[in-house]
Short mmCIF file of C-alpha atoms in Angstrom, two decimals:
data_model
loop_
_atom_site.label_atom_id
_atom_site.label_comp_id
_atom_site.label_asym_id
_atom_site.label_seq_id
_atom_site.Cartn_x
_atom_site.Cartn_y
_atom_site.Cartn_z
CA MET T 1 -0.02 -0.08 -0.05
CA GLN T 2 2.77 2.43 1.13
CA ARG T 3 4.76 1.33 -2.11
CA GLU T 4 1.65 2.21 -4.42
CA GLU T 5 1.20 5.69 -2.61
CA LYS T 6 4.83 6.26 -2.96
CA GLN T 7 4.50 5.29 -6.84
CA LEU T 8 1.65 8.00 -7.07
CA ASP T 9 3.09 10.63 -5.54
CA SER T 10 6.34 10.54 -7.62
CA ALA T 11 3.91 9.78 -10.93
CA LEU T 12 1.81 13.38 -9.88
CA GLU T 13 4.98 15.05 -9.21
CA ALA T 14 6.33 14.30 -12.50
CA ILE T 15 2.64 15.16 -14.01
CA ILE T 16 2.80 18.48 -12.00
CA MET T 17 6.00 19.26 -13.34
CA ARG T 18 5.19 18.42 -17.39
CA VAL T 19 1.81 20.76 -16.66
CA ASN T 20 3.80 23.64 -15.09
CA ASP T 21 6.17 23.34 -18.29
CA LEU T 22 3.09 23.79 -20.45
CA LYS T 23 1.67 26.58 -18.72
CA THR T 24 4.64 28.36 -18.70
CA ALA T 25 4.89 28.13 -22.38
CA ILE T 26 1.55 28.59 -23.30
CA ALA T 27 2.04 31.81 -20.78
CA ALA T 28 5.10 32.98 -22.71
CA MET T 29 3.05 32.53 -26.18
CA ILE T 30 0.30 34.66 -24.53
CA PHE T 31 2.97 37.50 -23.11
CA LYS T 32 4.44 37.26 -26.99
CA LEU T 33 1.16 37.79 -28.66
CA GLU T 34 0.21 40.65 -26.02
CA HIS T 35 3.52 42.41 -26.06
CA GLU T 36 5.49 41.71 -29.40
CA TYR T 37 2.58 41.44 -31.71
CA GLU T 38 4.08 44.25 -33.96
CA THR T 39 7.30 42.65 -34.33
CA LEU T 40 6.39 38.93 -33.96
CA ASN T 41 7.23 36.64 -37.23
CA TRP T 42 5.41 33.64 -38.09
CA PRO T 43 8.68 31.50 -37.82
CA ASN T 44 8.98 33.02 -34.25
CA PHE T 45 5.29 32.23 -33.69
CA LEU T 46 5.22 28.58 -34.97
CA ASP T 47 8.47 27.77 -33.02
CA ASN T 48 6.31 28.42 -29.81
CA PHE T 49 3.55 26.17 -31.07
CA ALA T 50 6.17 23.47 -31.81
CA LEU T 51 7.42 23.83 -28.21
CA ILE T 52 3.78 23.77 -26.81
CA SER T 53 2.95 20.62 -28.65
CA GLY T 54 6.37 19.13 -27.56
CA HIS T 55 5.22 19.44 -23.81
CA LEU T 56 1.87 18.04 -24.67
CA THR T 57 3.81 15.01 -26.30
CA SER T 58 5.85 14.64 -23.06
CA LEU T 59 2.47 14.94 -20.96
CA SER T 60 0.62 12.29 -22.93
CA LYS T 61 3.80 9.96 -22.77
CA ILE T 62 3.81 10.04 -18.96
CA LEU T 63 0.46 9.58 -18.77
CA GLY T 64 0.28 6.87 -21.16
CA HIS T 65 3.19 4.97 -19.54
CA ASP T 66 2.86 1.33 -18.18
CA LYS T 67 3.69 2.12 -14.48
CA ALA T 68 1.66 5.65 -14.41
CA PRO T 69 -1.00 5.15 -12.01
CA ASN T 70 -4.65 4.95 -13.50
CA LEU T 71 -5.90 8.35 -12.61
CA ARG T 72 -9.59 7.75 -13.66
CA ASN T 73 -9.58 5.32 -10.94
CA LEU T 74 -9.10 7.82 -8.34
CA THR T 75 -11.60 10.40 -7.02
CA VAL T 76 -10.99 13.74 -5.39
CA LEU T 77 -13.46 14.18 -2.43
CA PRO T 78 -14.42 17.54 -1.21
CA LEU T 79 -14.64 17.10 2.60
CA ARG T 80 -15.54 20.75 3.63
CA LEU T 81 -16.64 23.87 1.55
CA SER T 82 -16.17 27.19 3.07
CA PRO T 83 -17.38 30.55 1.66
CA GLU T 84 -14.50 32.31 3.58
CA LYS T 85 -11.34 33.63 1.69
CA ASP T 86 -8.46 31.05 1.74
CA ASP T 87 -5.28 32.63 1.56
CA GLU T 88 -3.24 29.39 1.06
CA LEU T 89 -5.49 28.51 -1.72
CA LEU T 90 -5.19 31.95 -3.46
CA ARG T 91 -1.40 31.34 -3.35
CA LEU T 92 -1.58 27.49 -4.49
CA THR T 93 -3.49 28.67 -7.57
CA GLU T 94 -1.65 31.91 -8.20
CA GLY T 95 -4.66 34.31 -7.29
CA ARG T 96 -7.44 32.37 -9.08
CA ILE T 97 -9.36 31.13 -6.56
CA PRO T 98 -10.04 32.62 -3.59
CA THR T 99 -12.62 30.41 -1.94
CA PHE T 100 -13.27 26.70 -1.89
CA ALA T 101 -16.99 27.63 -2.03
CA HIS T 102 -20.14 25.75 -3.48
CA ASP T 103 -20.57 27.53 -6.78
CA LEU T 104 -16.93 27.13 -7.68
CA VAL T 105 -16.21 23.37 -6.63
CA PRO T 106 -18.25 21.93 -9.23
CA ASP T 107 -16.45 23.68 -12.22
CA TYR T 108 -13.19 23.02 -10.97
CA LEU T 109 -13.58 19.30 -9.83
CA ARG T 110 -15.72 18.46 -12.78
CA THR T 111 -14.19 15.25 -14.36
CA LYS T 112 -16.98 15.24 -17.24
CA VAL T 113 -16.25 17.29 -20.52
CA GLU T 114 -17.72 20.91 -20.30
CA PRO T 115 -21.95 21.10 -20.66
CA GLN T 116 -22.02 22.44 -23.74
CA ALA T 117 -19.68 20.18 -25.60
CA GLU T 118 -21.77 17.22 -23.70
CA GLN T 119 -24.59 18.37 -25.61
CA LYS T 120 -22.92 18.29 -28.76
CA MET T 121 -21.72 15.08 -28.26
CA ILE T 122 -25.03 13.99 -27.50
CA GLN T 123 -26.54 15.61 -30.58
CA LEU T 124 -23.97 13.85 -32.84
CA GLU T 125 -24.29 10.57 -31.19
CA ALA T 126 -28.15 11.11 -31.66
CA LYS T 127 -27.79 11.59 -35.45
CA ALA T 128 -24.96 9.06 -36.15
CA ALA T 129 -27.65 6.32 -34.61
CA ASN T 130 -30.50 7.58 -36.65
CA LEU T 131 -28.74 6.98 -39.95
CA ASN T 132 -29.22 3.60 -41.66
CA TYR T 133 -26.66 1.22 -42.71
CA GLU T 134 -26.97 1.85 -46.47
CA THR T 135 -26.77 5.64 -46.62
CA SER T 136 -23.60 5.35 -43.86
CA HIS T 137 -21.98 2.74 -46.29
CA LYS T 138 -22.37 5.05 -49.02
CA GLN T 139 -20.96 7.98 -47.57
CA VAL T 140 -18.34 6.05 -46.46
CA ALA T 141 -17.60 4.64 -49.79
CA GLN T 142 -17.77 8.26 -51.10
CA TYR T 143 -15.40 9.22 -48.60
CA THR T 144 -12.97 6.87 -49.24
CA LYS T 145 -13.15 7.38 -52.87
CA VAL T 146 -12.37 11.02 -52.47
CA ILE T 147 -9.45 10.45 -50.30
CA ASN T 148 -8.02 7.88 -52.77
CA HIS T 149 -8.25 10.10 -55.35
CA VAL T 150 -6.32 12.62 -53.25
CA TRP T 151 -4.02 10.43 -52.43
CA ASP T 152 -3.42 9.35 -55.95
CA ILE T 153 -2.86 13.26 -57.07
CA ALA T 154 -0.24 13.52 -54.26
CA ASN T 155 1.76 10.31 -55.56
CA LYS T 156 1.30 11.37 -58.84
CA ALA T 157 2.89 14.71 -57.97
CA ARG T 158 5.55 12.91 -56.05
CA GLU T 159 6.71 10.74 -58.81
CA GLU T 160 6.84 13.62 -61.37
CA TRP T 161 8.83 15.34 -59.04
CA GLU T 162 11.30 12.59 -58.22
CA SER T 163 11.96 11.55 -61.82
CA GLU T 164 12.44 15.13 -62.69
CA ALA T 165 14.86 15.65 -60.03
CA GLY T 166 16.24 12.32 -61.05
CA SER T 167 16.77 13.17 -64.54
CA ARG T 168 18.23 16.22 -63.57
CA ALA T 169 20.90 14.44 -61.81
CA THR T 170 21.65 12.14 -64.83
CA GLN T 171 21.67 14.76 -67.67
CA ALA T 172 24.21 16.80 -65.95
CA GLN T 173 26.53 16.75 -68.37
CA THR T 174 25.94 20.36 -69.87
CA SER T 175 29.56 21.31 -70.43
CA SER T 176 33.00 19.81 -70.96
CA THR T 177 36.01 20.92 -69.09
CA ALA T 178 38.37 19.69 -72.41
CA ASP T 179 36.11 21.82 -74.46
CA THR T 180 36.62 24.82 -71.98
CA HIS T 181 40.37 24.30 -72.23
CA ALA T 182 40.35 24.28 -75.95
CA LEU T 183 38.23 27.05 -76.72
CA VAL T 184 40.09 29.06 -74.14
CA ALA T 185 43.36 28.18 -75.51
CA ALA T 186 42.53 28.90 -78.76
CA VAL T 187 40.98 32.47 -78.27
CA GLY T 188 43.79 33.20 -76.11
CA MET T 189 46.75 31.55 -77.63
CA GLY T 190 45.49 30.60 -81.19
CA LYS T 191 45.78 26.92 -80.35
CA GLY T 192 44.56 24.98 -82.99
CA LEU T 193 44.08 28.34 -85.25
CA LYS T 194 47.79 28.96 -86.32
CA SER T 195 48.43 26.23 -88.72
CA ASP T 196 46.43 27.62 -91.17
CA SER T 197 47.02 31.17 -90.55
CA VAL T 198 50.63 30.86 -91.35
CA GLN T 199 50.13 29.97 -94.80
CA MET T 200 47.54 32.86 -95.03
CA VAL T 201 50.00 35.27 -93.67
CA GLN T 202 52.57 34.70 -96.12
CA SER T 203 49.98 34.86 -99.24
CA GLY T 204 48.21 37.84 -97.48
CA VAL T 205 51.40 39.84 -97.01
CA ASN T 206 52.74 39.11 -100.48
CA SER T 207 49.60 40.07 -101.99
CA VAL T 208 49.93 43.43 -100.08
CA PRO T 209 52.69 45.80 -101.65
CA SER T 210 53.44 48.59 -98.94
CA GLY T 211 53.60 45.71 -96.35
CA MET T 212 56.50 43.96 -98.01
CA MET T 213 59.38 45.08 -96.33
CA VAL T 214 57.93 44.84 -92.91
CA GLY T 215 55.84 41.76 -93.69
CA ARG T 216 58.66 39.67 -95.13
CA PRO T 217 60.90 39.71 -91.90
CA GLY T 218 57.95 38.83 -89.85
CA ASN T 219 57.42 35.90 -92.00
CA GLN T 220 61.41 34.56 -91.71
CA GLN T 221 61.04 34.93 -88.14
CA GLN T 222 58.68 32.73 -88.28
CA THR T 223 60.42 29.82 -90.24
CA PRO T 224 63.13 28.70 -87.87
CA GLY T 225 60.57 27.84 -84.99
CA GLN T 226 58.15 26.35 -87.81
CA GLY T 227 61.10 23.57 -88.79
CA SER T 228 60.25 21.40 -90.88
CA LEU T 229 56.79 22.55 -91.29
CA GLY T 230 57.62 25.47 -94.16
CA ASN T 231 60.36 25.02 -96.58
CA PRO T 232 61.91 28.47 -97.24
CA PRO T 233 64.53 28.83 -99.87
CA MET T 234 68.14 29.03 -98.32
CA GLY T 235 68.43 32.57 -99.62
CA GLN T 236 65.77 33.54 -97.41
CA MET T 237 67.14 32.11 -94.45
CA ASN T 238 70.47 33.58 -94.60
CA LYS T 239 68.72 36.95 -94.73
CA ALA T 240 67.20 36.19 -91.52
CA PRO T 241 69.37 38.09 -89.27
CA SER T 242 69.22 41.12 -91.20
CA ALA T 243 65.95 41.03 -91.27
CA ILE T 244 65.26 40.91 -87.48
CA LYS T 245 67.51 43.59 -87.13
CA THR T 246 65.25 45.80 -89.16
CA ASN T 247 62.34 44.40 -87.24
CA ILE T 248 63.93 45.67 -83.86
CA LYS T 249 64.49 49.01 -85.51
CA ALA T 250 60.78 49.21 -86.24
CA ALA T 251 60.03 48.41 -82.95
CA SER T 252 62.50 50.71 -81.16
CA GLN T 253 61.05 53.60 -83.38
CA ILE T 254 57.74 53.31 -81.76
CA HIS T 255 58.53 54.11 -78.51
CA PRO T 256 59.47 57.91 -78.94
CA TYR T 257 56.03 58.38 -79.79
CA ARG T 258 54.70 56.82 -76.48
CA MET V 1 43.80 83.20 -70.94
CA SER V 2 46.26 82.71 -68.58
CA ALA V 3 45.08 79.27 -67.91
CA PRO V 4 47.78 76.90 -69.58
CA ILE V 5 46.27 75.03 -72.70
CA SER V 6 45.67 71.40 -71.45
CA THR V 7 47.00 68.80 -74.19
CA ALA V 8 45.44 65.64 -74.76
CA MET V 9 48.65 63.97 -73.08
CA ASP V 10 48.16 65.78 -70.05
CA ASN V 11 44.41 64.82 -69.71
CA LEU V 12 45.29 61.05 -70.43
CA THR V 13 48.04 61.38 -67.51
CA ALA V 14 45.73 63.19 -65.20
CA ALA V 15 43.14 60.35 -65.86
CA ILE V 16 45.56 57.87 -65.19
CA ARG V 17 46.72 59.34 -61.86
CA SER V 18 43.14 59.56 -60.69
CA ASN V 19 42.58 56.08 -61.68
CA ILE V 20 39.27 56.68 -63.40
CA ILE V 21 39.99 54.65 -66.78
CA PRO V 22 38.67 51.14 -66.69
CA ASN V 23 41.99 49.27 -67.78
CA GLN V 24 41.50 46.03 -65.42
CA GLU V 25 39.29 43.19 -67.07
CA TYR V 26 37.93 40.78 -64.78
CA LEU V 27 37.13 37.58 -66.01
CA LEU V 28 35.55 34.16 -65.98
CA GLN V 29 35.39 31.68 -68.75
CA GLY V 30 33.58 28.42 -69.13
CA SER V 31 31.94 26.54 -71.97
CA VAL V 32 28.41 24.89 -72.83
CA LEU V 33 27.96 22.00 -74.92
CA ASP V 34 25.78 22.80 -78.12
CA SER V 35 22.79 20.57 -76.98
CA ALA V 36 22.69 22.88 -73.72
CA VAL V 37 23.22 25.98 -75.35
CA GLU V 38 19.39 26.75 -75.54
CA VAL V 39 18.98 26.53 -71.70
CA LEU V 40 21.95 28.70 -70.91
CA LEU V 41 20.55 31.61 -73.19
CA HIS V 42 17.12 30.85 -71.73
CA ARG V 43 18.51 31.44 -68.24
CA LEU V 44 20.57 34.13 -68.86
CA ARG V 45 17.63 35.90 -70.63
CA GLY V 46 15.88 35.62 -67.29
CA LEU V 47 18.83 36.86 -65.14
CA CYS V 48 20.34 39.69 -67.35
CA ASP V 49 19.17 43.30 -67.78
CA ASN V 50 18.22 43.27 -71.36
CA VAL V 51 14.94 41.30 -71.16
CA ASP V 52 12.98 43.11 -72.82
CA THR V 53 15.12 43.44 -76.11
CA GLY V 54 16.31 40.12 -75.93
CA PRO V 55 20.08 39.23 -76.27
CA GLU V 56 22.35 41.10 -78.68
CA THR V 57 23.85 39.00 -81.28
CA PHE V 58 27.36 39.35 -82.63
CA ASN V 59 29.52 38.05 -85.53
CA ASP V 60 32.89 39.19 -85.30
CA HIS V 61 36.39 38.61 -86.75
CA GLU V 62 39.26 38.85 -84.55
CA MET V 63 42.76 38.95 -85.43
CA CYS V 64 45.58 38.63 -83.25
CA PHE V 65 48.86 40.35 -84.04
CA SER V 66 52.26 40.14 -82.46
CA ILE V 67 55.36 41.70 -81.99
CA ARG V 68 58.60 40.47 -80.80
CA GLY V 69 59.23 42.29 -77.21
CA ALA V 70 62.30 41.78 -74.91
CA GLU V 71 60.84 38.15 -73.51
CA GLN V 72 57.38 37.54 -74.34
CA PRO V 73 55.77 38.85 -77.52
CA LEU V 74 53.27 41.76 -77.14
CA LEU V 75 49.70 40.71 -78.46
CA LEU V 76 47.57 43.04 -79.89
CA ARG V 77 44.03 41.97 -81.23
CA VAL V 78 41.85 43.69 -84.06
CA ARG V 79 38.22 43.13 -83.80
CA ARG V 80 35.82 43.85 -86.58
CA ALA V 81 31.92 43.38 -86.74
CA LEU V 82 31.38 41.13 -89.98
CA ASP V 83 27.30 42.03 -89.65
CA TYR V 84 27.96 45.82 -89.30
CA GLN V 85 30.91 46.22 -92.10
CA ASP V 86 30.51 50.31 -91.46
CA MET V 87 31.36 50.24 -87.74
CA PRO V 88 34.61 51.15 -86.35
CA TRP V 89 37.02 48.53 -86.06
CA GLN V 90 38.51 47.93 -82.38
CA LEU V 91 42.14 47.73 -81.54
CA ARG V 92 42.83 45.77 -78.03
CA TYR V 93 45.79 45.03 -75.86
CA ILE V 94 45.43 42.48 -73.44
CA GLY V 95 48.04 41.83 -70.84
CA GLN V 96 49.22 38.66 -69.09
CA PRO V 97 46.26 37.35 -66.71
CA GLU V 98 46.75 37.23 -63.31
CA LEU V 99 45.25 34.04 -61.60
CA GLY V 100 46.08 35.21 -57.93
CA ASP V 101 45.61 33.08 -54.96
CA LYS V 102 42.34 31.09 -54.18
CA SER V 103 40.59 34.30 -52.40
CA ARG V 104 40.31 36.31 -55.85
CA PRO V 105 37.60 35.05 -57.49
CA THR V 106 38.43 36.15 -60.76
CA ILE V 107 41.33 36.34 -63.32
CA VAL V 108 42.44 39.97 -63.55
CA ARG V 109 44.30 41.31 -66.86
CA SER V 110 45.00 44.61 -68.02
CA SER V 111 42.99 45.54 -71.10
CA LEU V 112 43.13 48.59 -73.11
CA ASP V 113 40.82 49.37 -76.37
CA ILE V 114 40.21 51.58 -78.66
CA ALA V 115 38.05 52.32 -81.85
CA THR V 116 39.97 52.62 -85.08
CA SER V 117 39.54 52.92 -88.74
CA ASN V 118 39.82 49.91 -91.03
CA THR V 119 43.12 50.68 -91.81
CA VAL V 120 44.46 49.26 -88.61
CA VAL V 121 45.53 46.07 -90.04
CA ASP V 122 47.97 48.00 -92.34
CA PHE V 123 48.96 50.33 -89.69
CA LEU V 124 50.14 47.50 -87.74
CA THR V 125 51.98 45.12 -90.39
CA GLU V 126 53.94 48.11 -91.17
CA LEU V 127 54.63 48.72 -87.23
CA GLY V 128 56.09 45.08 -87.79
CA CYS V 129 53.41 43.42 -86.31
CA ARG V 130 52.49 39.81 -87.75
CA LEU V 131 49.05 38.02 -87.96
CA ASP V 132 49.44 35.59 -85.30
CA PHE V 133 45.99 33.97 -85.69
CA GLU V 134 42.64 34.73 -86.67
CA TYR V 135 38.94 33.28 -85.85
CA ILE V 136 35.31 34.15 -85.68
CA ALA V 137 33.30 34.67 -82.85
CA ARG V 138 29.47 34.27 -83.51
CA GLY V 139 27.05 34.55 -80.69
CA TYR V 140 25.27 36.28 -78.13
CA MET V 141 26.01 39.11 -75.75
CA PHE V 142 23.90 39.72 -72.29
CA ARG V 143 24.70 42.36 -69.66
CA LYS V 144 23.67 42.51 -66.17
CA GLY V 145 24.52 45.74 -64.66
CA ARG V 146 28.32 46.01 -65.24
CA MET V 147 28.85 42.54 -66.05
CA LYS V 148 29.21 41.31 -69.81
CA VAL V 149 28.28 38.04 -70.55
CA THR V 150 29.32 36.66 -74.09
CA VAL V 151 28.15 33.03 -75.36
CA SER V 152 29.84 32.43 -78.68
CA LYS V 153 31.21 29.81 -80.99
CA ILE V 154 34.52 29.93 -82.42
CA PHE V 155 35.28 29.38 -86.10
CA LYS V 156 38.21 28.73 -88.13
CA MET V 157 39.25 31.24 -90.80
CA GLY V 158 39.31 30.20 -94.22
CA GLN V 159 42.37 30.61 -96.40
CA GLN V 160 43.68 33.90 -97.83
CA GLY V 161 41.73 35.57 -95.03
CA LYS V 162 38.66 35.07 -96.72
CA ILE V 163 35.49 34.24 -94.63
CA PRO V 164 35.03 30.67 -95.62
CA GLU V 165 31.40 29.39 -96.98
CA SER V 166 31.03 26.55 -94.61
CA MET V 167 32.73 27.72 -91.24
CA GLU V 168 34.45 25.00 -89.25
CA ALA V 169 33.74 25.23 -85.63
CA ILE V 170 36.66 24.28 -83.52
CA SER V 171 34.56 22.44 -80.85
CA GLN V 172 31.17 21.27 -80.14
CA SER V 173 30.56 23.77 -77.58
CA TYR V 174 30.08 27.11 -77.27
CA LEU V 175 32.65 29.68 -75.28
CA VAL V 176 31.02 31.29 -72.32
CA GLU V 177 32.66 34.41 -70.76
CA LEU V 178 31.63 36.67 -68.02
CA SER V 179 33.85 39.97 -67.73
CA VAL V 180 33.75 43.57 -66.20
CA LEU V 181 36.22 46.12 -67.22
CA ALA V 182 36.95 48.35 -64.21
CA PRO V 183 39.63 50.62 -62.93
CA SER V 184 42.29 48.99 -61.03
CA GLY V 185 41.44 48.54 -57.48
CA GLN V 186 37.80 47.52 -57.59
CA ASP V 187 38.09 44.35 -56.23
CA ALA V 188 34.45 44.36 -55.23
CA ILE V 189 33.22 43.63 -58.63
CA ALA V 190 34.98 40.00 -58.58
CA GLU V 191 32.79 38.98 -55.66
CA ASP V 192 29.54 40.13 -57.65
CA MET V 193 30.96 38.12 -60.70
CA ARG V 194 31.38 34.67 -58.59
CA ILE V 195 27.86 35.18 -57.32
CA PHE V 196 26.41 35.61 -60.55
CA ALA V 197 28.83 32.67 -61.87
CA GLU V 198 27.31 30.68 -59.12
CA GLN V 199 23.87 31.23 -60.61
CA LEU V 200 24.75 29.61 -63.79
CA LYS V 201 26.02 26.18 -62.28
CA PRO V 202 25.75 23.26 -63.00
CA LEU V 203 24.62 24.26 -66.63
CA VAL V 204 28.29 25.98 -67.19
CA GLN V 205 31.34 26.04 -65.03
CA LEU V 206 32.85 29.70 -64.78
CA GLU V 207 36.25 29.55 -63.58
CA LYS V 208 39.51 31.13 -63.65
CA ILE V 209 41.56 28.95 -66.27
CA ASP V 210 44.82 29.35 -66.70
CA TYR V 211 45.42 28.52 -70.57
CA LYS V 212 49.28 28.64 -70.04
CA ARG V 213 49.10 25.67 -68.53
CA PHE V 214 48.05 23.43 -71.20
CA VAL V 215 49.55 25.36 -74.24
CA HIS V 216 52.95 23.97 -74.63
#
């Protein structure tokens, strides 16, 4: 007997603690609503909701625990009512209940649902009892049909979304590093563009009479580096040094104008 | 009339000193496969400023001239619009690209350009420059604030400097470049470019590319 009482005490203590947590969370939320309604944003507000629902979950977990005492089997029996003001009670209830009198006790010690809610429940139950089997069956079938339809729509949307995301991941190849390098090298250094242009320079320069003198040195300068690709006559090769000289002259002449 | 007559040179020096000449190019490069270029253009149309007018197309011929310097050849680029023959030509100097370390989101290279007449090729040839290579770039240009985005196909030039009838593209991809011209020291723009490049991923990987690394 004593063990059971102890168990009840500790369980009640735990429950009271959870209820207090819940109470403070609700109070904080009400405080926020009343004082910070101008700056309050949705994420913040929803955080508060999450907190409260967390407290509710832990409370119901305690109540649903195997070792929790079955509170339904216990009764609170008011032994004495008094119309006089009770300071102790006022303190315990944080200023909510000043007296333990006959007009308040039925409300506070009530174990059934509120009268209005009770009435509504009775009405609904009566309505449910009046339905005959066929109509209710029909309604349930209809309801199931609608739910199934919604379920299908949601599933289809999810499938589409997932396949789209999947295909996006697979068709990722939209650029190639090798191509990037080839293009950048071509534009920057002329890689892959030069072999054609060399021939073109030669023919192009020869067709321009005024560019002859300056153009040719440029031409010949290129030939040593070109190696076996070009086959310049030996005479031109020998001229190369002098040609470079004229080139340097031309270059140095630029500077005074700068 | 006591004020000294300012010459063009004075103006230029003053401009250089006060650092108002946009002579630095911030650059990111990438490419997109031909099959995906429509998607990229669509996305760029949404992201960029010239939404109502649509993308600007271009069809340019670029010639790169070089002149032997002390160590590295100096490169000068001449560009002309093939679709607008009467427009001025463009002469452009591009410096060596600086890759910088990882903290720097883009390549930075000095860049100077000027409009010229169509005799600029003769002029450069007279100076001793020789044509190094040339190509045709054809594509689309977008802009977003100060940023410029080009999506272009690079074609080989035909023989004799003529535009070939059937153009040979050098790869199955479009070259994508994101660039800004700014006075030196405006590194904040590079960050904007990095964010913009991020929005084009994974369609295009715009990166700092050191082409010196893979050209032998």
